[in-house]
Structure formats: structure tokens, C-alpha cells
PDB file of C-alpha atoms in Angstrom:
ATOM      1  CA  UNK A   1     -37.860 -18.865  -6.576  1.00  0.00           C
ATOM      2  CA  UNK A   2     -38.320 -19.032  -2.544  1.00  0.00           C
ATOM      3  CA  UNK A   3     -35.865 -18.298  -0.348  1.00  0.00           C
ATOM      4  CA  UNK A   4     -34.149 -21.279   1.232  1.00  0.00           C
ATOM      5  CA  UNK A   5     -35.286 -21.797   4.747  1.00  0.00           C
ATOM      6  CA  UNK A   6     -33.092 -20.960   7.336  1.00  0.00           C
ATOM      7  CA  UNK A   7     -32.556 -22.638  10.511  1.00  0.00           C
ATOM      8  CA  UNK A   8     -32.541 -20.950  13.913  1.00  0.00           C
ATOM      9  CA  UNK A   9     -29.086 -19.926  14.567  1.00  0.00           C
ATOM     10  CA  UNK A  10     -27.713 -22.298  17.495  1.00  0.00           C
ATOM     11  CA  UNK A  11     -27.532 -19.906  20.855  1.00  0.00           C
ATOM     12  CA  UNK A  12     -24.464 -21.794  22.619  1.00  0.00           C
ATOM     13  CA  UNK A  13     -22.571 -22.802  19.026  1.00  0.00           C
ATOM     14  CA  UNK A  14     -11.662 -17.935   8.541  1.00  0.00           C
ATOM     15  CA  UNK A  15      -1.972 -12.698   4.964  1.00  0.00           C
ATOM     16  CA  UNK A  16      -0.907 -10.459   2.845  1.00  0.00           C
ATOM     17  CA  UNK A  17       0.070 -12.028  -0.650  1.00  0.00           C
ATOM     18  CA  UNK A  18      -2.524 -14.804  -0.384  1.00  0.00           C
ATOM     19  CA  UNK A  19      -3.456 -14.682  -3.811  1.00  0.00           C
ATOM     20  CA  UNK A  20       0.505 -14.411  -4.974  1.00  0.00           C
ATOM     21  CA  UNK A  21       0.897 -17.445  -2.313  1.00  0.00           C
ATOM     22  CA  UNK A  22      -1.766 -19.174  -3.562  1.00  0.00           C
ATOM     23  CA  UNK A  23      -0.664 -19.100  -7.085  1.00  0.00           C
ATOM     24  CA  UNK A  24       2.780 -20.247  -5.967  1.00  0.00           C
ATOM     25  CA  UNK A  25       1.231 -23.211  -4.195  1.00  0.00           C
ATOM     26  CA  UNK A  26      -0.598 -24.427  -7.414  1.00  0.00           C
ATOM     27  CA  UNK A  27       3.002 -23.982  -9.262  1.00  0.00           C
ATOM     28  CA  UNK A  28       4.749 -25.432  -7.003  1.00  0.00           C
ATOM     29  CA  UNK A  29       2.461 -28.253  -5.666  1.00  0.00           C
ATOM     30  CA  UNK A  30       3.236 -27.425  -1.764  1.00  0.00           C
ATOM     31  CA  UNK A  31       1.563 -25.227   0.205  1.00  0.00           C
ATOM     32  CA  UNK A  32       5.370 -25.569   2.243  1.00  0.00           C
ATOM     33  CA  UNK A  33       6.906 -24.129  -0.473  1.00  0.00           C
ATOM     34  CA  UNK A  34       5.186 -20.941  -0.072  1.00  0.00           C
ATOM     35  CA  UNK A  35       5.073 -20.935   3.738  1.00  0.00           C
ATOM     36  CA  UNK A  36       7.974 -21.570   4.983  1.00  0.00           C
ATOM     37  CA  UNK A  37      11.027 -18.863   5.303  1.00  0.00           C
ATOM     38  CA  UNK A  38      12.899 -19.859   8.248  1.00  0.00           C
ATOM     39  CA  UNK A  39      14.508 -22.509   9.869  1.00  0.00           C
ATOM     40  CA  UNK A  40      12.530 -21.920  13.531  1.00  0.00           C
ATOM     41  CA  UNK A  41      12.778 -24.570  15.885  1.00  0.00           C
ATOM     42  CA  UNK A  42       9.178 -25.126  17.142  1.00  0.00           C
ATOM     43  CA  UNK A  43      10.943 -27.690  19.879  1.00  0.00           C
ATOM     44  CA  UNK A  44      12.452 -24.581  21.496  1.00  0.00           C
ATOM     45  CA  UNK A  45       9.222 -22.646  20.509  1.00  0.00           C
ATOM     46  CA  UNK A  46      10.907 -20.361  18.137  1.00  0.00           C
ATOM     47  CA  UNK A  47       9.592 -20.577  14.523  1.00  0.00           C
ATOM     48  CA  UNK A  48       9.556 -17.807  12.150  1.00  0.00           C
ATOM     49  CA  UNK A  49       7.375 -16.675   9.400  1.00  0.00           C
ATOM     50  CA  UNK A  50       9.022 -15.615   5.495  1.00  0.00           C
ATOM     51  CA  UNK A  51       9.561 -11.931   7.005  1.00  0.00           C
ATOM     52  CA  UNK A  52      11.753 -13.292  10.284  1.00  0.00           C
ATOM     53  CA  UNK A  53       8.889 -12.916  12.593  1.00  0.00           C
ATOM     54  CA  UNK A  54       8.468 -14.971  15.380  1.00  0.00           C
ATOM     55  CA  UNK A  55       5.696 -17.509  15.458  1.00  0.00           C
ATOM     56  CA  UNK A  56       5.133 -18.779  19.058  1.00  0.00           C
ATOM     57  CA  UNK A  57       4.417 -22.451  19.483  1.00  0.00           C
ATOM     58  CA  UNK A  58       1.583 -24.803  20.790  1.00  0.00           C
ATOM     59  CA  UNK A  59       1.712 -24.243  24.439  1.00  0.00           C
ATOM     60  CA  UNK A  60      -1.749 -23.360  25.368  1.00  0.00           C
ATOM     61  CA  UNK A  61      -3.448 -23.096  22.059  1.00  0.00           C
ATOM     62  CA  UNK A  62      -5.466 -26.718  22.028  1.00  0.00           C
ATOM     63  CA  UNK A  63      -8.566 -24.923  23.301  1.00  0.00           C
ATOM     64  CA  UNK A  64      -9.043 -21.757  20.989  1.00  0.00           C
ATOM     65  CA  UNK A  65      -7.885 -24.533  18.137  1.00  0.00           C
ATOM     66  CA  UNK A  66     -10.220 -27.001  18.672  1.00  0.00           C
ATOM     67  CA  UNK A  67     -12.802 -24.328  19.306  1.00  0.00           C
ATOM     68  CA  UNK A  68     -12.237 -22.947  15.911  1.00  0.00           C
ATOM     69  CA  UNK A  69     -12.571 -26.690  14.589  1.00  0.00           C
ATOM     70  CA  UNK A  70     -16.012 -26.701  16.412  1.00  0.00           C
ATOM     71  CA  UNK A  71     -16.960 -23.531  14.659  1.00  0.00           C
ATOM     72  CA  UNK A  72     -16.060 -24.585  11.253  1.00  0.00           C
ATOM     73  CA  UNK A  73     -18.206 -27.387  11.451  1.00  0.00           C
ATOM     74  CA  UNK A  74     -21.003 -25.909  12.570  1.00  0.00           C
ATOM     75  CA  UNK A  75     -21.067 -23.305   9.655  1.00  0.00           C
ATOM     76  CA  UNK A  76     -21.033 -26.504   7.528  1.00  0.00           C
ATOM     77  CA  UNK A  77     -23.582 -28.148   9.327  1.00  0.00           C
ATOM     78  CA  UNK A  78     -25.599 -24.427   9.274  1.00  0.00           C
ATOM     79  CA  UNK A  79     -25.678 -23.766   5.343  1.00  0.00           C
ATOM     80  CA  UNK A  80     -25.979 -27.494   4.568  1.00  0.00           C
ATOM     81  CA  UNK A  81     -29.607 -27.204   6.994  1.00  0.00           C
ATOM     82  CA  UNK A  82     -30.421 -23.825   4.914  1.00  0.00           C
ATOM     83  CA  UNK A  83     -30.086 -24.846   1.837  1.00  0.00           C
ATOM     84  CA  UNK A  84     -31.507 -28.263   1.565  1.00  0.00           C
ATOM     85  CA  UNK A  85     -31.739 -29.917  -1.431  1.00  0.00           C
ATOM     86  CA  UNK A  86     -29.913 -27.032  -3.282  1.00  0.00           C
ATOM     87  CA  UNK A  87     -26.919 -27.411  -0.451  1.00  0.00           C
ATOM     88  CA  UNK A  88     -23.606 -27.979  -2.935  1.00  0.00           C
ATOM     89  CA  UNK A  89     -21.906 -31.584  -2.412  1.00  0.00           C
ATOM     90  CA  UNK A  90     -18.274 -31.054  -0.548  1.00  0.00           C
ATOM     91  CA  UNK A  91     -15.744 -30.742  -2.521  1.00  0.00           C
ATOM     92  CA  UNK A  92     -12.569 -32.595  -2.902  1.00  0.00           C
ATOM     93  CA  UNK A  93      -9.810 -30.708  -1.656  1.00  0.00           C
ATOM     94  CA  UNK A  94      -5.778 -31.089  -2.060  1.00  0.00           C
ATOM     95  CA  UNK A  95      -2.904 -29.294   0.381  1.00  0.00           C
ATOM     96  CA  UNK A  96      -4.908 -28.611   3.119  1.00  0.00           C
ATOM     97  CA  UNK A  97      -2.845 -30.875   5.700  1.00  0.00           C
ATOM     98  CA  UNK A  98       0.369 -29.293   6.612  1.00  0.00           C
ATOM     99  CA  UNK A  99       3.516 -30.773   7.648  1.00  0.00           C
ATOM    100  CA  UNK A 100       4.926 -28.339   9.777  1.00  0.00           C
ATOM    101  CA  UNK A 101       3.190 -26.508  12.741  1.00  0.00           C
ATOM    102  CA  UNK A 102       4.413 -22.674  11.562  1.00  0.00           C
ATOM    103  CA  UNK A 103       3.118 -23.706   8.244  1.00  0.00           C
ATOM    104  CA  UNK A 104      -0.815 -24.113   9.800  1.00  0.00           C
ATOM    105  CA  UNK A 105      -1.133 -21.278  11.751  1.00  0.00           C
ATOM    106  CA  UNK A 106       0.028 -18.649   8.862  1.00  0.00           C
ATOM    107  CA  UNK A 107      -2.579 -20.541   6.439  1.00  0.00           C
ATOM    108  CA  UNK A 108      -4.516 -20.189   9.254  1.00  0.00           C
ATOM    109  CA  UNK A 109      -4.116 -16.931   9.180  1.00  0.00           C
ATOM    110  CA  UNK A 110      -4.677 -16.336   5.859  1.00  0.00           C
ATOM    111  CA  UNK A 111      -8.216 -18.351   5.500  1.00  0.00           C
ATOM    112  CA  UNK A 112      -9.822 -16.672   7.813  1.00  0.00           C
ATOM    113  CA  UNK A 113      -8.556 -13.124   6.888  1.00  0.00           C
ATOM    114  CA  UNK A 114     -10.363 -14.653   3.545  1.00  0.00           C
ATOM    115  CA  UNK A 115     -13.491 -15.782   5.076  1.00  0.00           C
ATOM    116  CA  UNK A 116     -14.263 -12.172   6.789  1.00  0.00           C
ATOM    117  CA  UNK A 117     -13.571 -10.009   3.617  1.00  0.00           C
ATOM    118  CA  UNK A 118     -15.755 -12.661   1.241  1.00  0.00           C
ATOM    119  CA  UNK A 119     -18.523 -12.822   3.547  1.00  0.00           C
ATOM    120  CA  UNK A 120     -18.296  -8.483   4.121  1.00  0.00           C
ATOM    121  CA  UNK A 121     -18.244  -8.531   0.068  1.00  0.00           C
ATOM    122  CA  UNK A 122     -21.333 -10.551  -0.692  1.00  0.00           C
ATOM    123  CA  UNK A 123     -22.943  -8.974   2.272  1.00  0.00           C
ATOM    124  CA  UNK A 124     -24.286  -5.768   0.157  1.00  0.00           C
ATOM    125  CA  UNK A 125     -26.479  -8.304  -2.598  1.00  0.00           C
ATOM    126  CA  UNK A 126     -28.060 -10.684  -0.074  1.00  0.00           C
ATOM    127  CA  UNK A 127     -32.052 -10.054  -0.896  1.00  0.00           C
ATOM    128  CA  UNK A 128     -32.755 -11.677   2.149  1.00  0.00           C
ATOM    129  CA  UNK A 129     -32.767  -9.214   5.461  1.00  0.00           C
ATOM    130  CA  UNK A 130     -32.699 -13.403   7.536  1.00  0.00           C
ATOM    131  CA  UNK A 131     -29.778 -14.568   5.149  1.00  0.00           C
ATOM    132  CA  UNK A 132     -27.749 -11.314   5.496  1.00  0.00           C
ATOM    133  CA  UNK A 133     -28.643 -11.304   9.743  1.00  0.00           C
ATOM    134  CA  UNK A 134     -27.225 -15.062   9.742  1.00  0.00           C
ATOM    135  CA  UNK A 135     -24.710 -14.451   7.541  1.00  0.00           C
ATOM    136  CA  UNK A 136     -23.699 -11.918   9.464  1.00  0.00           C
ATOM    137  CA  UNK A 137     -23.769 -14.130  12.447  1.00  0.00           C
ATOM    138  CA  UNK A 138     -21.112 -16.253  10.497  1.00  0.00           C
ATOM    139  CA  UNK A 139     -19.061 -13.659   9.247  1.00  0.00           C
ATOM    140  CA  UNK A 140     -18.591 -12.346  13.067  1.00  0.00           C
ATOM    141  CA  UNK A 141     -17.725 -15.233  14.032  1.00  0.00           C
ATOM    142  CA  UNK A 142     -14.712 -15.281  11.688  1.00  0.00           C
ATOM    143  CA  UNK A 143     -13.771 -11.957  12.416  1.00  0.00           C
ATOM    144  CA  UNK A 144     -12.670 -12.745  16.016  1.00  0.00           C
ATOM    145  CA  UNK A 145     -10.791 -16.081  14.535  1.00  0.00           C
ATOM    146  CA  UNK A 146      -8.949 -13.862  12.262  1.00  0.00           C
ATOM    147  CA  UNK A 147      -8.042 -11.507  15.014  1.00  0.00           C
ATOM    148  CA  UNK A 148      -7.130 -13.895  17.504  1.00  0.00           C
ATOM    149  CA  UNK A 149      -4.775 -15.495  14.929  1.00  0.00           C
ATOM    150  CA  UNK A 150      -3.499 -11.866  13.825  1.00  0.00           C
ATOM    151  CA  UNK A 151      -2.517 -10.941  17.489  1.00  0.00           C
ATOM    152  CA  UNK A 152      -1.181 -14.539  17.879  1.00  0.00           C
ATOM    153  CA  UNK A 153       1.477 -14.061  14.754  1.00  0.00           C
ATOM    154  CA  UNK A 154       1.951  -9.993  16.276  1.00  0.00           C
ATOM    155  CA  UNK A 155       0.547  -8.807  13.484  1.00  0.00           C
ATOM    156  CA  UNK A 156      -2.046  -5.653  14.253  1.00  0.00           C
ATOM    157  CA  UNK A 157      -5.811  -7.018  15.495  1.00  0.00           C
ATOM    158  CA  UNK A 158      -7.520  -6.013  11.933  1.00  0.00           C
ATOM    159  CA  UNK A 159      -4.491  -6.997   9.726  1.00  0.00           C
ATOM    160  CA  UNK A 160      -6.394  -8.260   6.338  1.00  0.00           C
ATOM    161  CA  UNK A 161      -6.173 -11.059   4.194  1.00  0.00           C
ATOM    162  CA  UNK A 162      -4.074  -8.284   1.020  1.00  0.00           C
ATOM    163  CA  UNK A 163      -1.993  -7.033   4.264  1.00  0.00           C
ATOM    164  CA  UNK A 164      -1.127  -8.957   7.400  1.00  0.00           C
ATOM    165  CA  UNK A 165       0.300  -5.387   8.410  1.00  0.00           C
ATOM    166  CA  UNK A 166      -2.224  -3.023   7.866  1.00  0.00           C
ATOM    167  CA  UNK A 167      -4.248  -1.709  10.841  1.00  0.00           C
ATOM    168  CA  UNK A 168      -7.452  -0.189   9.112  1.00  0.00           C
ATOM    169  CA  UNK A 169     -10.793   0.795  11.112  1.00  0.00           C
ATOM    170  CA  UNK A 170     -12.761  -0.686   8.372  1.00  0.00           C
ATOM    171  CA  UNK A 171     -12.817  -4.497   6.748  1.00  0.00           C
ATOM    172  CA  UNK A 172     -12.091  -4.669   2.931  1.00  0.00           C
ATOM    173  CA  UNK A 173     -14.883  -6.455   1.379  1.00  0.00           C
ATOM    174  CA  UNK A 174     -13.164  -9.469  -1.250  1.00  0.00           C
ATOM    175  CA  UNK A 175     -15.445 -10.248  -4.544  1.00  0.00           C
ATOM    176  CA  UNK A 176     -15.581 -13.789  -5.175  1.00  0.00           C
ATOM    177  CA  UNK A 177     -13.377 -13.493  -8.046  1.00  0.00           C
ATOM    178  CA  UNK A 178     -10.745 -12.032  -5.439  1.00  0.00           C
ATOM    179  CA  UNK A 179     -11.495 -15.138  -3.192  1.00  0.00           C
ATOM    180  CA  UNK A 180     -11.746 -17.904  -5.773  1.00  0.00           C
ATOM    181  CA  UNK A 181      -8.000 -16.912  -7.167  1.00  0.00           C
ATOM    182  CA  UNK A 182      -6.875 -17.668  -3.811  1.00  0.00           C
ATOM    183  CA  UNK A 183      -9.024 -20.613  -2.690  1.00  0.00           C
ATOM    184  CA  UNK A 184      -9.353 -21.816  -5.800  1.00  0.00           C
ATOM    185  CA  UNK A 185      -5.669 -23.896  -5.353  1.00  0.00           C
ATOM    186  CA  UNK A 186      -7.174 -25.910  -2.409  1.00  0.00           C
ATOM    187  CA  UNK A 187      -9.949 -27.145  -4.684  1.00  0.00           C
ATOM    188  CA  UNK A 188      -9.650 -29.950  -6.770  1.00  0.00           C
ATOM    189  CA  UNK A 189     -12.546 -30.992  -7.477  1.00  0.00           C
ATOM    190  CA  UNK A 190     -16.440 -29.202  -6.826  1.00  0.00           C
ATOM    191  CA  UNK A 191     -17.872 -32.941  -7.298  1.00  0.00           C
ATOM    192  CA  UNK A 192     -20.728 -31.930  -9.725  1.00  0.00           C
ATOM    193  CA  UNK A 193     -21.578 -28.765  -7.789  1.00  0.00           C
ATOM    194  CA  UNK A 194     -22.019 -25.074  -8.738  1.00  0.00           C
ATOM    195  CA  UNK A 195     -19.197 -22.933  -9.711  1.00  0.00           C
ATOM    196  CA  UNK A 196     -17.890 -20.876  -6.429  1.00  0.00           C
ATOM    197  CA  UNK A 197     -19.144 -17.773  -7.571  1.00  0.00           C
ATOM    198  CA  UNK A 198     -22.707 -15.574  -7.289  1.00  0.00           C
ATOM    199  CA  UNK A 199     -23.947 -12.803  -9.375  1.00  0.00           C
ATOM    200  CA  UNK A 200     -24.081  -8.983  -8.006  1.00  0.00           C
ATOM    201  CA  UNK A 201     -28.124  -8.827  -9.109  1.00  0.00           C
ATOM    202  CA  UNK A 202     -29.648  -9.307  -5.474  1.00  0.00           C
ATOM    203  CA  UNK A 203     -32.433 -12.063  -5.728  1.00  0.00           C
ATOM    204  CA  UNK A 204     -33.581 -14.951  -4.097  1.00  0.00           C
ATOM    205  CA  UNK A 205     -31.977 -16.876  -6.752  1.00  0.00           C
ATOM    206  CA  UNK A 206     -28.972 -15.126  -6.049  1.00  0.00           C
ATOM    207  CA  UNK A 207     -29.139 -15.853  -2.852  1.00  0.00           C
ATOM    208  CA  UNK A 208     -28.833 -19.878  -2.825  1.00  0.00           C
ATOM    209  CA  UNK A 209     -25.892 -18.752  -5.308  1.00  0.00           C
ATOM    210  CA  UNK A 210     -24.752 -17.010  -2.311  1.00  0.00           C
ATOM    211  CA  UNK A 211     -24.428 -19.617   0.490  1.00  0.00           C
ATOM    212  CA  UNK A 212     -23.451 -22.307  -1.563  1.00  0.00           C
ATOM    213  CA  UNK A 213     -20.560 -19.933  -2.263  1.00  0.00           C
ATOM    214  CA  UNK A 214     -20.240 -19.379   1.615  1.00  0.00           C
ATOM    215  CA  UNK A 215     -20.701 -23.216   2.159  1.00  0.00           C
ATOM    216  CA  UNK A 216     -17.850 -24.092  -0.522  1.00  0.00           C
ATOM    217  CA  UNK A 217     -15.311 -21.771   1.931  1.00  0.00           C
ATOM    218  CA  UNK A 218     -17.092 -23.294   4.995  1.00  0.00           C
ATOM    219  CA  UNK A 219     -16.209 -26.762   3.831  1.00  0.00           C
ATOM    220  CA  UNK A 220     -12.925 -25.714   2.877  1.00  0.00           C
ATOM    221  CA  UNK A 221     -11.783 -24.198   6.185  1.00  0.00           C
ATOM    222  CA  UNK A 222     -13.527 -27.474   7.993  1.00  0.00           C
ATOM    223  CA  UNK A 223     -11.368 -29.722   6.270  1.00  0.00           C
ATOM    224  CA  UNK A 224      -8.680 -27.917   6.900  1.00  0.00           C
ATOM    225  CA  UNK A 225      -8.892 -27.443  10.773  1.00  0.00           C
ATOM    226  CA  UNK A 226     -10.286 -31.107  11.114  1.00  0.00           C
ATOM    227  CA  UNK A 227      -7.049 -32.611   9.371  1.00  0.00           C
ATOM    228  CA  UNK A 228      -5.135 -30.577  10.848  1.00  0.00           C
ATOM    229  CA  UNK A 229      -5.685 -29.522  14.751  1.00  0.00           C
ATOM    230  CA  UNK A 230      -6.018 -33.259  15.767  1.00  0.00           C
ATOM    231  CA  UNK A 231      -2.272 -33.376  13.950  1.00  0.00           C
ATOM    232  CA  UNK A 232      -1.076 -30.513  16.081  1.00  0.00           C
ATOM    233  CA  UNK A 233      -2.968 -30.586  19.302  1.00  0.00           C
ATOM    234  CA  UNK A 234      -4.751 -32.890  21.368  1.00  0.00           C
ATOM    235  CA  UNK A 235      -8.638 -32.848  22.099  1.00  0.00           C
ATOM    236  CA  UNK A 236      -9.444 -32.474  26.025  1.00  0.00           C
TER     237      UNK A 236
END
């Protein structure tokens, strides 16, 4: 089977535990239940994360928010355009929206800590040299959302999605077993489409396997931003 074909890439145009949290959330039904652990007063800018560290609050962050929103969307609109016909329908998801401000910036956090290691993991069985240079492009593009929201929470610049404190030179690559057991809570329902999951045979096949995968997390992290930065933080 051909190759999908892929769009030009626009020119001008995502915490430790996760998995343990993630489980919890399914348990317990709340995606507060696992988040919160203090009693921070975002009114006085002063919330906390589980392990007593501060978590500054909204002042100033409605750009770099609603640029992530922007970015997320585009990734959807991206992989939809690539794959065509084979594109996966969106998903239904549950828990995404988040009462409490803290609460959406460690989940924050923590998807796109996600996003960078499963795009670095399926990297290595792309067949295509186009998908795995826009992929790539993607995956980048993640990696600098993930950082900005690890120096954000004072956590180290290349803190990973298995440990918010860990300072490594080199990304962790996540298989999409890893990522599913995480991600997996948020979905409800894959509305008739493929499982979230791709073989480690390279081949074009593979490869639609591949960025519907991709597209599944895209979708995912686009709902998630789109219900909740207009919540937190006002468009300009």
C-alpha cells in the first residue's frame, strides 16, 4: 500500500507517575482526585502541586496558552490532511476539562511530556524518510511545550513524562503500550476507529498505523487545550 500523501508543512504555523495517575483517575473518576495535593490559593497566586511545590498563577500566560491551543489544532488539522480517507474519526473523550487552574497546567504538563517521548518512540519504524521529517516537525514542536511548561512548574527544562525531576541529555522514547496505559483513561470512546497502537515492522502500512496513532494523541491534547484555555484565560 502507498504512502499517505503528506501536505506541505505550514511555514508560519504535548509528570512523573502519569501512568500511576492515570490509573488513579480511571478508579477514581476525577482527574482532581489525582491532581490536587494542596490547598494553594491561586487568588493570591500561590497554588501547589502533590509534592508542596509552588505553581505560579495566570498572570501573563494567555499568549504561550493560546499559542499552544493554536498548535494543537494544527497537528489535528495536519494528520487529518495526510491521511485522508484513512484519517481515524475523533474520539470521544471524558476528564479532559478541569476545574481548578493548578489542576490544568500539571496535566498539562504531563501530556506533553507524553506527546514528545511517543512521537521519539515511533520515530525509529517510520518507513517513510517525509513522514519521519514531518513527524519530526511535530514532535519538536512539543518538545519546547513540554519545556516551557517544565520550567513554568520549576521542574528541570528536560524533566520527562516517568520523572518531572530528572534532568537527562537525552529524551526517553515511550512505546505505545507505555502511552496508551496513560492516555488510555481520557478515551472513552475511538468512535469506530483503529485501536491506538502500530506495529514495530516498518512499512507503509505501518505507517498510516502510525499517524493515526499520532492523530488519536493530537486530538486528545486539542480537546483538552480548547476546553480548557478559553476556561482559564482570555483570547486577545
Amino acid at each position: 500500500m502507498s504512502h499517505p500523501a503528506i501536505p506541505n508543512m505550514p511555514q508560519n504555523s504535548s509528570r512523573r507517575r502519569f501512568m500511576q495517575r492515570s490509573a488513579a483517575l480511571t478508579v477514581a473518576g476525577s482527574s482532581a482526585a489525582i491532581l490536587l495535593g494542596g490547598s494553594g490559593n491561586l487568588a493570591r497566586g500561590r497554588a501547589r502541586d502533590e509534592e508542596g511545590r509552588e505553581i505560579r498563577g495566570r498572570g501573563g500566560q494567555s499568549d504561550e496558552f493560546n499559542s499552544i491551543l493554536k498548535h494543537e489544532n494544527d497537528h489535528v488539522a495536519f494528520l487529518v490532511t495526510a491521511l485522508g480517507s484513512s484519517a481515524r474519526p475523533k474520539p470521544t473523550f471524558q476528564n479532559l476539562e478541569q476545574a481548578k487552574y493548578k489542576d490544568f497546567i500539571l496535566l498539562a504538563q504531563t501530556l506533553e511530556n507524553t506527546g514528545v517521548g511517543a512521537y521519539l518512540g515511533a520515530a525509529p519504524i517510520i518507513d517513510s524518510m517525509e513522514i519521519l521529517a514531518n513527524a519530526g516537525s511535530i514532535a519538536t514542536i512539543e518538545a519546547r511545550h513540554a519545556g516551557y511548561l517544565n520550567t513554568f512548574l520549576n521542574d528541570p527544562i528536560t524533566g520527562t513524562s516517568t520523572d518531572d525531576d530528572a534532568n537527562p541529555s537525552f529524551e526517553a522514547p515511550l512505546t505505545a503500550a507505555q502511552v496508551v496505559a496513560g492516555a488510555g483513561a481520557f478515551i472513552q470512546d475511538l468512535n469506530g476507529g483503529p485501536a491506538v497502537d502500530y506495529s514495530d515492522i516498518p512499512s507503509p502500512q505501518n505507517d498510516i498505523a502510525i499517524l493515526n496513532f499520532a492523530l488519536a494523541l493530537e486530538y486528545l491534547e486539542a480537546e483538552f487545550y480548547n476546553l480548557n484555555v478559553p476556561k482559564f484565560f482570555k483570547r486577545k
